[in-house]
Amino acid sequence: MDEYQMLSIQTLLLRKQIKELSQQARYKENPELLKSIPGIGTLTSMILLTEIGDVNRFAGLNELSAYFGLIPNCHDSGEIKRVGRNTKRGNEYLKYILVEVSWMSIRYDSSLLLTYKSAVRKMDSNKAIIKVARKLLNRVRFVLKNKKPYQVNMA
């Protein structure tokens, strides 16, 4: 058996385990709520749920965004405050996942596409997609806090 076949089998087994995990009582309701957001599927919803845990442990969107590494780096020196690039702090894996989901989401959600298009006029596409990712994270937070499915083009 070559390495490719072995990795394919392992991938299938992991997907099956994730699907089984999503059917447990602890994760039963929330994956379906998150899957109502365009671009988020079973795998992404389970990753987000296991990494975020209880969304109420974050005081607000800024704290959750910091956890994901979606906030700008800030340098304070006395009276001088400089805001720089996005911080290297936070969970890089989660940031990567959310950015990839954001690329998918702008295809299916016109309000996110509008956010992206207006941001890309002022900055390059990689920075613009971070703005979309932060907006998408706000939607994830709203869905998890309110236990209501997301409705496309309503926010």
mmCIF file of C-alpha atoms in Angstrom:
data_model
loop_
_atom_site.group_PDB
_atom_site.id
_atom_site.type_symbol
_atom_site.label_atom_id
_atom_site.label_comp_id
_atom_site.label_asym_id
_atom_site.label_seq_id
_atom_site.Cartn_x
_atom_site.Cartn_y
_atom_site.Cartn_z
ATOM 1 C CA MET A 1 0.000 0.000 0.000
ATOM 2 C CA ASP A 2 1.503 3.292 -0.994
ATOM 3 C CA GLU A 3 1.564 6.387 1.166
ATOM 4 C CA TYR A 4 -1.224 8.136 -0.753
ATOM 5 C CA GLN A 5 -3.700 5.297 -0.166
ATOM 6 C CA MET A 6 -2.793 5.132 3.504
ATOM 7 C CA LEU A 7 -3.311 8.886 3.934
ATOM 8 C CA SER A 8 -6.623 8.682 2.064
ATOM 9 C CA ILE A 9 -7.849 5.960 4.415
ATOM 10 C CA GLN A 10 -6.734 7.955 7.462
ATOM 11 C CA THR A 11 -8.517 11.046 6.131
ATOM 12 C CA LEU A 12 -11.738 9.091 5.626
ATOM 13 C CA LEU A 13 -11.511 7.649 9.135
ATOM 14 C CA LEU A 14 -10.938 11.098 10.647
ATOM 15 C CA ARG A 15 -13.901 12.542 8.746
ATOM 16 C CA LYS A 16 -16.056 9.685 10.006
ATOM 17 C CA GLN A 17 -14.929 10.329 13.597
ATOM 18 C CA ILE A 18 -15.667 14.050 13.232
ATOM 19 C CA LYS A 19 -19.128 13.255 11.894
ATOM 20 C CA GLU A 20 -19.740 10.913 14.856
ATOM 21 C CA LEU A 21 -18.484 13.579 17.261
ATOM 22 C CA SER A 22 -20.883 16.103 15.746
ATOM 23 C CA GLN A 23 -23.776 13.777 16.616
ATOM 24 C CA GLN A 24 -22.945 13.717 20.338
ATOM 25 C CA ALA A 25 -25.254 15.707 22.607
ATOM 26 C CA ARG A 26 -22.564 18.292 23.393
ATOM 27 C CA TYR A 27 -22.099 19.196 19.727
ATOM 28 C CA LYS A 28 -25.479 18.278 18.235
ATOM 29 C CA GLU A 29 -27.150 21.682 17.974
ATOM 30 C CA ASN A 30 -24.291 24.111 17.367
ATOM 31 C CA PRO A 31 -22.777 22.556 14.194
ATOM 32 C CA GLU A 32 -26.128 22.881 12.451
ATOM 33 C CA LEU A 33 -26.355 26.515 13.518
ATOM 34 C CA LEU A 34 -22.846 27.243 12.255
ATOM 35 C CA LYS A 35 -23.515 25.429 8.980
ATOM 36 C CA SER A 36 -26.229 28.009 8.293
ATOM 37 C CA ILE A 37 -23.378 30.488 7.655
ATOM 38 C CA PRO A 38 -22.232 30.300 4.003
ATOM 39 C CA GLY A 39 -18.834 28.630 3.629
ATOM 40 C CA ILE A 40 -18.963 26.689 6.904
ATOM 41 C CA GLY A 41 -19.432 22.926 6.706
ATOM 42 C CA THR A 42 -19.339 20.078 9.208
ATOM 43 C CA LEU A 43 -15.549 19.966 9.517
ATOM 44 C CA THR A 44 -15.142 23.729 9.922
ATOM 45 C CA SER A 45 -18.016 23.962 12.386
ATOM 46 C CA MET A 46 -16.511 21.225 14.547
ATOM 47 C CA ILE A 47 -13.083 22.887 14.458
ATOM 48 C CA LEU A 48 -14.596 26.211 15.489
ATOM 49 C CA LEU A 49 -16.704 24.648 18.249
ATOM 50 C CA THR A 50 -13.883 22.647 19.776
ATOM 51 C CA GLU A 51 -11.447 25.571 19.651
ATOM 52 C CA ILE A 52 -13.847 28.292 20.840
ATOM 53 C CA GLY A 53 -15.547 26.162 23.485
ATOM 54 C CA ASP A 54 -18.049 28.346 25.320
ATOM 55 C CA VAL A 55 -18.417 31.597 23.377
ATOM 56 C CA ASN A 56 -19.499 33.377 26.575
ATOM 57 C CA ARG A 57 -15.947 33.137 27.942
ATOM 58 C CA PHE A 58 -15.069 35.976 25.563
ATOM 59 C CA ALA A 59 -16.321 39.367 26.744
ATOM 60 C CA GLY A 60 -16.869 40.585 23.204
ATOM 61 C CA LEU A 61 -15.845 40.428 19.575
ATOM 62 C CA ASN A 62 -12.470 42.055 20.275
ATOM 63 C CA GLU A 63 -11.448 39.283 22.681
ATOM 64 C CA LEU A 64 -12.616 36.563 20.286
ATOM 65 C CA SER A 65 -10.810 38.282 17.404
ATOM 66 C CA ALA A 66 -7.642 38.434 19.497
ATOM 67 C CA TYR A 67 -7.957 34.698 20.173
ATOM 68 C CA PHE A 68 -8.082 34.157 16.400
ATOM 69 C CA GLY A 69 -5.235 36.620 15.743
ATOM 70 C CA LEU A 70 -7.437 38.985 13.723
ATOM 71 C CA ILE A 71 -6.482 42.217 15.481
ATOM 72 C CA PRO A 72 -3.862 44.786 14.489
ATOM 73 C CA ASN A 73 -0.585 45.022 16.356
ATOM 74 C CA CYS A 74 -0.466 48.124 18.557
ATOM 75 C CA HIS A 75 2.696 49.923 19.690
ATOM 76 C CA ASP A 76 2.259 52.448 22.491
ATOM 77 C CA SER A 77 5.114 54.660 23.570
ATOM 78 C CA GLY A 78 4.013 57.474 25.804
ATOM 79 C CA GLU A 79 1.802 59.750 23.756
ATOM 80 C CA ILE A 80 2.578 58.056 20.436
ATOM 81 C CA LYS A 81 0.273 55.219 19.417
ATOM 82 C CA ARG A 82 0.962 53.253 16.248
ATOM 83 C CA VAL A 83 -1.271 50.572 14.815
ATOM 84 C CA GLY A 84 0.600 48.181 12.571
ATOM 85 C CA ARG A 85 0.090 44.905 10.804
ATOM 86 C CA ASN A 86 -2.041 42.102 12.151
ATOM 87 C CA THR A 87 -0.613 40.595 15.283
ATOM 88 C CA LYS A 88 1.285 37.309 15.288
ATOM 89 C CA ARG A 89 -0.466 36.437 18.530
ATOM 90 C CA GLY A 90 -3.508 34.232 18.548
ATOM 91 C CA ASN A 91 -4.145 30.841 17.064
ATOM 92 C CA GLU A 92 -2.574 30.821 13.581
ATOM 93 C CA TYR A 93 -4.394 27.600 12.669
ATOM 94 C CA LEU A 94 -7.788 29.142 13.476
ATOM 95 C CA LYS A 95 -6.877 32.303 11.609
ATOM 96 C CA TYR A 96 -5.961 30.242 8.544
ATOM 97 C CA ILE A 97 -9.247 28.287 8.734
ATOM 98 C CA LEU A 98 -11.329 31.448 9.085
ATOM 99 C CA VAL A 99 -9.551 33.198 6.205
ATOM 100 C CA GLU A 100 -10.152 30.197 3.933
ATOM 101 C CA VAL A 101 -13.821 30.108 4.953
ATOM 102 C CA SER A 102 -13.999 33.840 4.220
ATOM 103 C CA TRP A 103 -12.826 33.262 0.654
ATOM 104 C CA MET A 104 -15.659 30.760 0.250
ATOM 105 C CA SER A 105 -18.207 32.969 1.993
ATOM 106 C CA ILE A 106 -17.765 35.945 -0.312
ATOM 107 C CA ARG A 107 -18.964 33.717 -3.147
ATOM 108 C CA TYR A 108 -22.304 33.013 -1.482
ATOM 109 C CA ASP A 109 -23.051 36.028 0.712
ATOM 110 C CA SER A 110 -23.468 39.325 -1.129
ATOM 111 C CA SER A 111 -23.016 41.475 1.993
ATOM 112 C CA LEU A 112 -19.619 39.874 2.667
ATOM 113 C CA LEU A 113 -18.725 40.351 -0.992
ATOM 114 C CA LEU A 114 -19.661 44.018 -0.691
ATOM 115 C CA THR A 115 -17.456 44.327 2.414
ATOM 116 C CA TYR A 116 -14.585 42.713 0.525
ATOM 117 C CA LYS A 117 -14.997 44.905 -2.561
ATOM 118 C CA SER A 118 -15.124 48.128 -0.558
ATOM 119 C CA ALA A 119 -12.074 47.088 1.487
ATOM 120 C CA VAL A 120 -10.043 46.008 -1.537
ATOM 121 C CA ARG A 121 -10.324 49.542 -2.968
ATOM 122 C CA LYS A 122 -8.306 50.823 0.009
ATOM 123 C CA MET A 123 -5.916 47.921 0.605
ATOM 124 C CA ASP A 124 -4.588 44.734 -0.952
ATOM 125 C CA SER A 125 -6.742 41.610 -1.139
ATOM 126 C CA ASN A 126 -5.000 39.801 1.731
ATOM 127 C CA LYS A 127 -5.768 42.619 4.155
ATOM 128 C CA ALA A 128 -9.299 42.945 2.806
ATOM 129 C CA ILE A 129 -10.045 39.273 3.427
ATOM 130 C CA ILE A 130 -8.967 39.735 7.063
ATOM 131 C CA LYS A 131 -11.719 42.360 7.386
ATOM 132 C CA VAL A 132 -14.176 39.834 5.945
ATOM 133 C CA ALA A 133 -12.868 37.148 8.328
ATOM 134 C CA ARG A 134 -13.479 39.426 11.299
ATOM 135 C CA LYS A 135 -17.018 40.129 10.089
ATOM 136 C CA LEU A 136 -17.564 36.405 9.573
ATOM 137 C CA LEU A 137 -16.270 35.738 13.090
ATOM 138 C CA ASN A 138 -18.832 38.220 14.388
ATOM 139 C CA ARG A 139 -21.517 36.151 12.668
ATOM 140 C CA VAL A 140 -20.174 32.965 14.228
ATOM 141 C CA ARG A 141 -20.260 34.648 17.633
ATOM 142 C CA PHE A 142 -23.818 35.913 17.099
ATOM 143 C CA VAL A 143 -25.091 32.481 16.018
ATOM 144 C CA LEU A 144 -23.465 30.730 18.991
ATOM 145 C CA LYS A 145 -24.622 33.328 21.534
ATOM 146 C CA ASN A 146 -28.227 33.595 20.351
ATOM 147 C CA LYS A 147 -28.721 29.964 19.254
ATOM 148 C CA LYS A 148 -30.381 31.154 16.038
ATOM 149 C CA PRO A 149 -29.374 30.133 12.511
ATOM 150 C CA TYR A 150 -27.795 32.757 10.316
ATOM 151 C CA GLN A 151 -29.936 34.247 7.559
ATOM 152 C CA VAL A 152 -28.008 35.267 4.458
ATOM 153 C CA ASN A 153 -28.183 38.963 3.533
ATOM 154 C CA MET A 154 -30.021 39.890 6.730
ATOM 155 C CA ALA A 155 -26.985 41.272 8.623
#
